[in-house]
Coordinates of C-alpha atoms in Angstrom, one line a residue:
M19 CA 63.5 53.8 2.6
M20 CA 61.3 55.4 5.1
R21 CA 58.2 54.9 2.9
V22 CA 59.1 51.2 2.6
L23 CA 59.3 50.8 6.3
E24 CA 56.0 52.6 6.7
F25 CA 54.4 50.3 4.2
I26 CA 55.8 47.2 6.0
V27 CA 54.6 48.5 9.3
A28 CA 51.1 49.1 7.8
L29 CA 51.0 45.6 6.5
V30 CA 52.0 44.2 9.9
I31 CA 49.3 46.3 11.6
V32 CA 46.6 45.1 9.1
A33 CA 47.7 41.5 9.6
V34 CA 47.6 41.8 13.3
V35 CA 44.2 43.4 13.2
A36 CA 42.9 40.7 10.9
V37 CA 44.2 38.0 13.2
V38 CA 42.7 39.7 16.2
V39 CA 39.3 40.2 14.5
G40 CA 39.4 36.6 13.3
L41 CA 40.1 35.3 16.8
V42 CA 37.2 37.2 18.3
M43 CA 34.8 36.1 15.6
P44 CA 32.6 33.1 16.3
G45 CA 34.2 29.7 16.0
S46 CA 30.9 28.3 14.8
G47 CA 28.0 29.3 12.6
H48 CA 24.2 28.8 12.8
V49 CA 21.3 29.7 10.5
E50 CA 17.7 28.4 10.5
R51 CA 14.4 28.9 8.8
S52 CA 10.9 27.6 9.8
L53 CA 7.8 26.7 8.0
V54 CA 4.4 25.3 9.1
V55 CA 2.7 22.8 6.8
G56 CA -0.7 21.2 7.0
K57 CA 0.6 17.7 7.1
D58 CA 0.7 14.8 9.6
M59 CA 4.1 14.8 11.4
R60 CA 4.7 11.2 10.5
Q61 CA 4.5 12.0 6.8
V62 CA 7.0 14.9 7.1
Y63 CA 9.3 12.7 9.2
D64 CA 9.3 9.9 6.6
V65 CA 10.0 12.3 3.7
L66 CA 13.0 13.7 5.6
N67 CA 14.2 10.4 7.1
N68 CA 15.0 9.1 3.6
L69 CA 16.7 10.9 0.7
R70 CA 14.9 9.4 -2.2
R71 CA 12.7 12.4 -2.8
F72 CA 15.4 15.0 -2.1
P73 CA 16.1 15.6 -5.8
E74 CA 12.5 16.7 -6.2
Y75 CA 12.5 19.4 -3.6
S76 CA 16.2 20.5 -3.5
V77 CA 16.8 23.9 -5.0
Q78 CA 20.0 22.5 -6.6
R79 CA 18.0 21.4 -9.7
E80 CA 16.9 24.9 -10.3
Y81 CA 20.5 26.0 -10.4
D82 CA 21.7 23.1 -12.5
R83 CA 19.3 21.0 -14.6
N84 CA 22.1 18.5 -15.4
I85 CA 22.8 17.7 -11.8
K86 CA 23.3 13.9 -11.2
Y87 CA 22.2 12.2 -8.0
D88 CA 23.2 8.8 -6.7
F89 CA 21.8 6.9 -3.7
S90 CA 23.9 4.6 -1.5
G91 CA 23.9 3.2 2.0
K92 CA 20.5 2.4 3.7
A93 CA 17.3 3.2 2.0
Y94 CA 15.8 4.7 5.1
G95 CA 17.0 6.3 8.3
P96 CA 20.5 6.7 9.7
G97 CA 23.0 5.5 7.2
A98 CA 21.1 6.6 4.1
E99 CA 23.4 8.5 1.7
L100 CA 23.0 10.8 -1.3
T101 CA 25.8 12.2 -3.5
W102 CA 25.4 14.8 -6.2
T103 CA 27.6 16.0 -9.0
G104 CA 26.8 19.3 -10.8
S105 CA 28.3 21.2 -13.7
D106 CA 27.4 24.6 -12.2
P107 CA 30.0 25.9 -9.7
K108 CA 27.1 27.0 -7.4
V109 CA 26.0 23.4 -7.1
G110 CA 29.4 21.6 -7.2
S111 CA 29.7 18.1 -5.8
G112 CA 28.9 16.8 -2.4
K113 CA 27.2 14.3 -0.1
L114 CA 24.4 14.1 2.4
T115 CA 24.2 11.4 5.1
I116 CA 21.4 10.8 7.5
A117 CA 23.3 10.8 10.9
S118 CA 20.4 10.3 13.3
A119 CA 16.6 10.3 13.7
D120 CA 15.0 10.7 17.1
P121 CA 12.7 9.1 17.9
S122 CA 12.7 6.0 15.7
F123 CA 10.0 5.8 13.1
D124 CA 7.8 3.3 15.0
K125 CA 7.5 5.8 17.8
V126 CA 6.3 8.6 15.6
D127 CA 2.5 8.1 15.8
S128 CA -0.4 10.4 16.5
T129 CA 0.7 10.9 20.1
A130 CA 4.3 12.0 19.2
K131 CA 4.8 15.8 19.6
K132 CA 8.4 16.3 18.5
A133 CA 11.0 14.7 16.3
S134 CA 14.5 15.6 15.1
I135 CA 16.6 14.4 12.1
I136 CA 20.2 15.3 11.4
W137 CA 21.9 15.2 8.0
N138 CA 25.7 15.4 7.8
V139 CA 26.8 17.7 5.0
D140 CA 30.0 17.2 2.9
N141 CA 30.5 19.9 0.3
D142 CA 32.7 22.9 -0.5
W143 CA 31.1 25.2 2.1
R144 CA 33.9 26.2 4.5
G145 CA 34.2 24.7 8.0
N146 CA 34.0 21.3 9.7
D147 CA 31.3 19.2 11.3
K148 CA 28.7 20.7 8.9
H149 CA 25.2 19.4 9.4
F150 CA 21.5 20.2 8.9
T151 CA 19.1 19.7 11.8
L152 CA 15.4 19.2 10.9
D153 CA 13.2 19.7 13.9
L154 CA 9.6 18.8 13.7
D155 CA 6.9 20.0 16.1
R156 CA 3.2 18.9 16.0
Q157 CA 0.9 21.9 16.1
G158 CA -2.8 22.7 15.7
S159 CA -5.8 22.0 17.8
R160 CA -6.1 18.5 16.4
G161 CA -2.4 18.0 15.8
Q162 CA -2.9 18.4 12.0
L163 CA -0.1 20.8 11.5
T164 CA 3.7 20.3 11.6
K165 CA 6.3 23.0 12.1
I166 CA 9.6 22.3 10.3
T167 CA 12.6 24.1 11.6
W168 CA 15.6 23.6 9.2
S169 CA 18.9 24.7 10.6
Y170 CA 22.5 24.6 9.5
D171 CA 25.5 24.4 11.9
V172 CA 29.2 24.5 11.2
D173 CA 32.4 24.5 13.3
Y174 CA 35.1 26.8 12.0
G175 CA 37.7 25.9 14.7
F176 CA 40.8 28.2 14.7
N177 CA 41.0 28.5 10.9
L178 CA 40.8 32.2 10.5
I179 CA 39.7 32.0 6.8
N180 CA 36.8 29.7 7.9
R181 CA 35.9 32.1 10.6
Y182 CA 35.6 34.9 8.2
S183 CA 33.3 32.8 6.0
N184 CA 30.7 33.1 8.8
L185 CA 30.1 36.6 7.3
Y186 CA 28.6 34.8 4.3
I187 CA 26.6 32.1 6.1
H188 CA 23.5 34.0 5.1
G189 CA 24.5 33.5 1.5
D190 CA 24.5 30.0 0.0
P191 CA 23.6 28.0 3.2
D192 CA 20.7 30.3 4.1
A193 CA 19.4 30.5 0.5
F194 CA 19.6 26.7 0.1
I195 CA 17.5 26.2 3.2
Q196 CA 14.9 28.8 2.4
F197 CA 14.3 27.7 -1.2
T198 CA 14.5 24.0 -0.5
L199 CA 12.0 24.4 2.4
N200 CA 9.5 26.1 0.1
D201 CA 9.9 23.3 -2.5
L202 CA 9.6 20.7 0.2
Q203 CA 6.1 22.1 1.0
N204 CA 5.1 21.5 -2.6
V205 CA 6.2 17.9 -2.5
L206 CA 4.3 17.3 0.7
A207 CA 1.2 18.8 -0.8
S208 CA 1.1 16.0 -3.3
V209 CA 0.6 13.4 -0.6
Q210 CA -2.9 12.6 0.7
N211 CA -3.1 13.8 4.3
V212 CA -3.7 10.5 6.1
D213 CA -2.2 8.9 9.2
Y214 CA -0.6 5.6 8.3
S215 CA 1.3 5.2 11.5
K216 CA -0.6 2.0 12.3
L217 CA 0.0 0.5 8.9
T218 CA 2.7 -2.3 8.6
P219 CA 3.5 -2.5 4.9
Y220 CA 5.9 -5.0 3.4
I221 CA 7.6 -5.1 0.0
E222 CA 6.9 -8.5 -1.6
Q223 CA 8.6 -9.9 -4.7
T224 CA 5.6 -11.2 -6.6
Q225 CA 5.8 -13.9 -9.3
P226 CA 4.1 -13.9 -12.7
T227 CA 0.8 -15.7 -12.4
P228 CA -1.6 -16.9 -15.2
M229 CA -5.0 -15.5 -14.6
L230 CA -8.5 -15.2 -16.1
L231 CA -10.1 -11.8 -15.8
V232 CA -13.6 -10.2 -16.2
S233 CA -14.2 -6.5 -16.2
S234 CA -17.0 -5.0 -14.1
S235 CA -18.3 -1.8 -12.5
I236 CA -20.9 -0.8 -10.0
E237 CA -22.6 2.3 -8.7
R238 CA -21.0 3.1 -5.3
K239 CA -24.3 3.9 -3.8
G240 CA -25.1 0.1 -4.1
G241 CA -22.6 -0.5 -1.3
L242 CA -21.1 -3.9 -0.4
E243 CA -24.1 -5.8 -1.7
A244 CA -23.6 -4.4 -5.2
L245 CA -19.8 -5.2 -5.0
N246 CA -20.5 -8.8 -3.8
D247 CA -23.1 -9.4 -6.5
A248 CA -20.8 -8.1 -9.3
T249 CA -17.8 -10.1 -7.9
D250 CA -19.9 -13.3 -7.7
K251 CA -21.1 -12.9 -11.2
A252 CA -17.6 -12.4 -12.5
V253 CA -16.3 -15.4 -10.6
S254 CA -19.0 -17.6 -12.1
Q255 CA -18.0 -16.4 -15.6
I256 CA -14.4 -17.2 -14.9
Q257 CA -15.1 -20.6 -13.5
A258 CA -17.2 -21.5 -16.5
A259 CA -14.5 -20.3 -18.8
A260 CA -11.8 -22.3 -16.9
K261 CA -13.9 -25.4 -17.2
K262 CA -14.3 -24.9 -20.9
L263 CA -10.6 -24.4 -21.3
G264 CA -9.7 -27.5 -19.3
V265 CA -7.8 -25.6 -16.6
N266 CA -8.2 -25.3 -12.8
V267 CA -8.7 -22.2 -10.7
V268 CA -5.9 -22.5 -8.2
G269 CA -6.3 -19.5 -5.9
P270 CA -8.7 -16.9 -4.4
R271 CA -10.3 -14.0 -6.3
V272 CA -8.3 -10.9 -7.1
I273 CA -9.8 -7.4 -7.6
F274 CA -7.8 -4.9 -9.7
T275 CA -9.0 -1.4 -9.2
T276 CA -9.4 0.6 -12.5
N277 CA -11.2 3.7 -11.2
Y278 CA -12.6 4.4 -7.8
G279 CA -14.7 7.4 -8.7
D280 CA -17.2 9.5 -6.7
Q281 CA -20.2 7.7 -8.3
T282 CA -18.9 4.6 -10.0
Y283 CA -16.3 1.9 -9.1
T284 CA -14.7 0.2 -12.1
F285 CA -12.6 -2.9 -11.5
D286 CA -11.5 -6.2 -12.9
V287 CA -12.1 -9.6 -11.1
G288 CA -9.4 -12.2 -11.7
M289 CA -8.7 -15.7 -10.6
P290 CA -5.3 -17.6 -11.0
I291 CA -5.3 -20.7 -13.1
S292 CA -3.1 -23.7 -13.5
A293 CA -1.7 -23.1 -17.1
T294 CA 0.4 -20.4 -18.8
S295 CA -0.7 -21.6 -22.2
L296 CA -4.3 -21.8 -23.3
N297 CA -6.0 -23.4 -26.4
V298 CA -8.4 -20.8 -27.7
A299 CA -10.1 -20.9 -31.1
G300 CA -8.1 -23.9 -32.1
Q301 CA -4.7 -22.4 -31.4
A302 CA -2.3 -22.6 -28.4
V303 CA -1.5 -19.2 -27.1
E304 CA 1.2 -18.4 -24.5
L305 CA 0.0 -15.9 -21.9
T306 CA 1.9 -12.6 -21.6
P307 CA 1.8 -9.7 -19.1
A308 CA -0.6 -6.9 -19.8
K309 CA 0.8 -3.7 -21.4
A310 CA -0.2 -0.1 -21.5
P311 CA -2.5 0.6 -24.5
D312 CA -1.1 2.4 -27.5
L313 CA -2.0 6.1 -27.0
A314 CA -2.3 6.8 -30.7
T315 CA -4.6 3.9 -31.2
T316 CA -6.7 4.9 -28.2
A317 CA -7.0 8.5 -29.4
E318 CA -8.1 7.2 -32.9
A319 CA -10.7 5.0 -31.3
G320 CA -11.9 7.9 -29.1
T321 CA -12.7 10.0 -32.2
S322 CA -14.5 7.2 -34.0
A323 CA -18.3 7.2 -33.9
N324 CA -18.2 3.4 -33.3
A325 CA -15.5 3.6 -30.6
A326 CA -17.8 2.2 -27.9
T327 CA -19.1 -0.7 -30.1
S328 CA -17.2 -4.0 -30.2
T329 CA -17.2 -5.8 -33.5
P330 CA -16.6 -9.6 -34.0
E331 CA -13.3 -8.8 -35.6
N332 CA -11.8 -6.8 -32.7
N333 CA -13.3 -9.0 -30.0
A334 CA -12.8 -12.4 -31.5
P335 CA -11.6 -15.3 -29.3
G336 CA -7.9 -16.0 -29.8
G337 CA -7.2 -12.3 -30.4
H338 CA -5.8 -9.7 -28.0
D339 CA -7.4 -6.6 -26.6
R340 CA -5.8 -3.2 -26.4
F341 CA -4.0 -4.2 -23.2
G342 CA -2.4 -7.2 -24.9
R343 CA -4.6 -9.7 -23.0
L344 CA -5.8 -12.8 -24.7
I345 CA -9.5 -12.7 -25.5
V346 CA -11.1 -16.0 -24.3
D347 CA -14.7 -15.0 -25.0
D348 CA -17.0 -11.9 -24.9
N349 CA -16.4 -11.4 -21.2
V350 CA -13.2 -13.2 -20.2
R351 CA -9.6 -12.3 -20.8
A352 CA -6.4 -14.1 -19.9
F353 CA -2.9 -12.8 -19.1
L354 CA 0.1 -13.1 -16.8
A355 CA -0.6 -11.0 -13.7
F356 CA 1.8 -9.7 -11.1
G357 CA 5.6 -10.1 -11.3
G358 CA 8.0 -7.7 -9.6
P359 CA 8.0 -5.8 -6.3
A360 CA 4.8 -4.7 -4.7
L361 CA 4.0 -2.8 -1.5
K362 CA 1.6 -5.0 0.5
A363 CA -0.6 -4.3 3.5
V364 CA -3.1 -6.4 5.3
W365 CA -6.7 -5.3 6.1
N366 CA -8.8 -7.4 8.5
G367 CA -12.5 -6.6 8.2
T368 CA -15.1 -6.1 5.5
A369 CA -14.3 -5.0 1.9
A370 CA -15.4 -1.5 2.9
G371 CA -12.0 -1.0 4.5
V372 CA -9.9 -1.8 1.4
P373 CA -10.2 1.7 -0.2
Q374 CA -8.7 3.3 2.9
T375 CA -5.9 0.8 3.0
R376 CA -5.1 1.7 -0.7
D377 CA -5.0 5.4 0.3
L378 CA -2.6 4.6 3.2
L379 CA -0.4 2.5 1.0
K380 CA -0.2 5.2 -1.7
A381 CA 0.7 7.9 0.9
Y382 CA 3.3 5.6 2.4
A383 CA 4.9 4.9 -1.0
Q384 CA 5.0 8.6 -1.8
T385 CA 6.7 9.7 1.5
H386 CA 9.3 6.9 1.2
G387 CA 10.1 7.7 -2.4
Y388 CA 8.9 4.4 -3.9
K389 CA 8.1 4.7 -7.6
F390 CA 4.8 3.4 -9.0
D391 CA 2.3 3.9 -11.9
E392 CA -1.3 3.4 -11.0
V393 CA -2.4 3.5 -14.7
V394 CA -0.2 0.7 -16.0
N395 CA 0.2 -1.4 -12.8
R396 CA -3.0 -0.9 -10.8
F397 CA -3.8 -1.5 -7.2
Y398 CA -5.1 -5.0 -6.5
D399 CA -6.4 -6.9 -3.5
I400 CA -6.6 -10.6 -2.7
E401 CA -9.2 -12.1 -0.4
A402 CA -6.7 -14.2 1.5
K403 CA -9.3 -15.5 4.0
P404 CA -13.0 -15.3 3.5
E405 CA -15.5 -14.0 6.1
V406 CA -17.0 -16.6 8.4
K407 CA -20.6 -16.1 9.4
Q408 CA -23.1 -18.1 11.5
G409 CA -26.5 -16.9 10.5
D410 CA -26.3 -13.1 10.5
E411 CA -23.5 -13.1 13.1
V412 CA -19.9 -12.6 11.8
K413 CA -17.6 -15.1 13.5
S414 CA -14.5 -14.0 11.7
Y415 CA -13.8 -11.1 9.4
A416 CA -12.2 -11.5 6.0
E417 CA -8.5 -10.9 5.5
F418 CA -7.5 -8.9 2.5
D419 CA -4.0 -8.5 1.1
V420 CA -3.8 -5.1 -0.6
Y421 CA -1.0 -4.5 -3.1
L422 CA 0.5 -1.5 -4.9
P423 CA 2.9 -2.6 -7.7
L424 CA 6.2 -0.7 -7.6
S425 CA 8.7 0.1 -10.4
S426 CA 11.5 1.3 -8.1
A427 CA 11.9 0.5 -4.4
P428 CA 14.4 -1.0 -1.9
D429 CA 14.2 -4.7 -0.9
Q430 CA 12.5 -4.0 2.4
T431 CA 10.4 -1.4 4.1
P432 CA 11.7 0.0 7.5
E433 CA 9.0 -2.2 9.2
Q434 CA 10.4 -5.3 7.5
E435 CA 14.0 -4.4 8.5
A436 CA 12.8 -3.8 12.1
G437 CA 11.0 -7.2 12.2
I438 CA 7.6 -5.6 12.8
K439 CA 4.9 -8.1 11.7
P440 CA 1.7 -7.1 9.9
P441 CA -1.6 -7.7 11.6
S442 CA -3.2 -11.1 11.2
L443 CA -6.6 -12.6 12.1
D444 CA -4.6 -15.2 14.1
D445 CA -3.1 -12.5 16.3
S446 CA -5.9 -10.6 18.1
G447 CA -3.3 -8.2 19.6
D448 CA -2.6 -6.6 16.2
Q449 CA -5.2 -4.5 14.6
A450 CA -5.4 -3.3 11.0
P451 CA -6.0 0.5 10.4
A452 CA -9.6 1.4 11.2
A453 CA -11.9 2.2 8.4
P454 CA -13.8 5.5 8.6
A455 CA -17.3 5.3 10.1
S456 CA -18.9 5.8 6.7
A457 CA -17.0 3.0 5.1
A458 CA -19.5 0.4 6.1
T459 CA -22.0 1.9 3.7
T460 CA -19.4 2.5 0.9
A461 CA -18.5 0.0 -1.8
K462 CA -14.9 -0.9 -2.3

């Protein structure tokens, strides 16, 4: 009987000690890790202020290859939500919600020094009011570096079991932050390091448009003069083909960028026409969108000694080239261009500024998690307003609408939702992003 009483007393003492220890343990937990990356702070801010790229840098996929992610709420900023479901107990199920972002995105420019984003965490980690705080600090002599401090905070309240879990905060939460932060650095490294804070891109739903097309290329050392000469020649060929086909050219010229290389710029010049069906070689042909070339056929052609030589059979009017475009004659092709969402930005100036605008658009799409394929759906630009000159003096610069076709994107950019208008030649207060000093001597 005495031993039973001793055992009961021991249990009571252990319980009391456990309660006392639990009460004196912290009622909250905190852990943080930091990393300095060679990226503009606005780019880092945008990647973390939407959750569309989170699956690419989260360590969760390394634990569970079958994890499923779903997006809901807003596409960008506070209110954006991501839920996950994993088959591995280490991953489990949960939800992230962007709770706040300070300052707002339009205030994060080259002068901003700090920013902070908070994600609410809902998963099986113990505690309440769980959240990640992502603090950004601009560093470096030229502000070219960003320090990311990723912290996790949790409130345990008076739940003693939760308080004891603070002993393990350097387990799963700490490991998640450390490994995810390292993978985030890899994702950021894939984005060209440009400052697009002055860019005002919109997502536009484009409509399928019948178009005549001529392929061309120039040596970049030829500058704008070579570009203009090649474009004028292609436009003349298109206009002659349109007249022969009995259709009208109904819009400005479009340039589709094929390859902007170090030495050579390869591109297609297109012009919209008034008909979706053309009579070529005695037959009516309905125009269709271009398609990706068959890789097997392309590989076969690449190994052929005559791969670079066109024959009358494979270049005959009325047939189709490897992109599925209608062959009108030796130089002119016809197809349905555009169709679907595209990220659009406006450049006011000479054509020399268009390449930089393309770079800014691409970086913007990457940081916001928009999906695109430059090989199949290439960048294109439309000369919305031509340059106006009086003698050698430029009275008004040209306006170029630059587009990046998207395969997956929200309905609007943050700028659209905020009602921020893109620059226009009619609004001298708004300026397009400045081209680099060397752009004036560089062909588009």
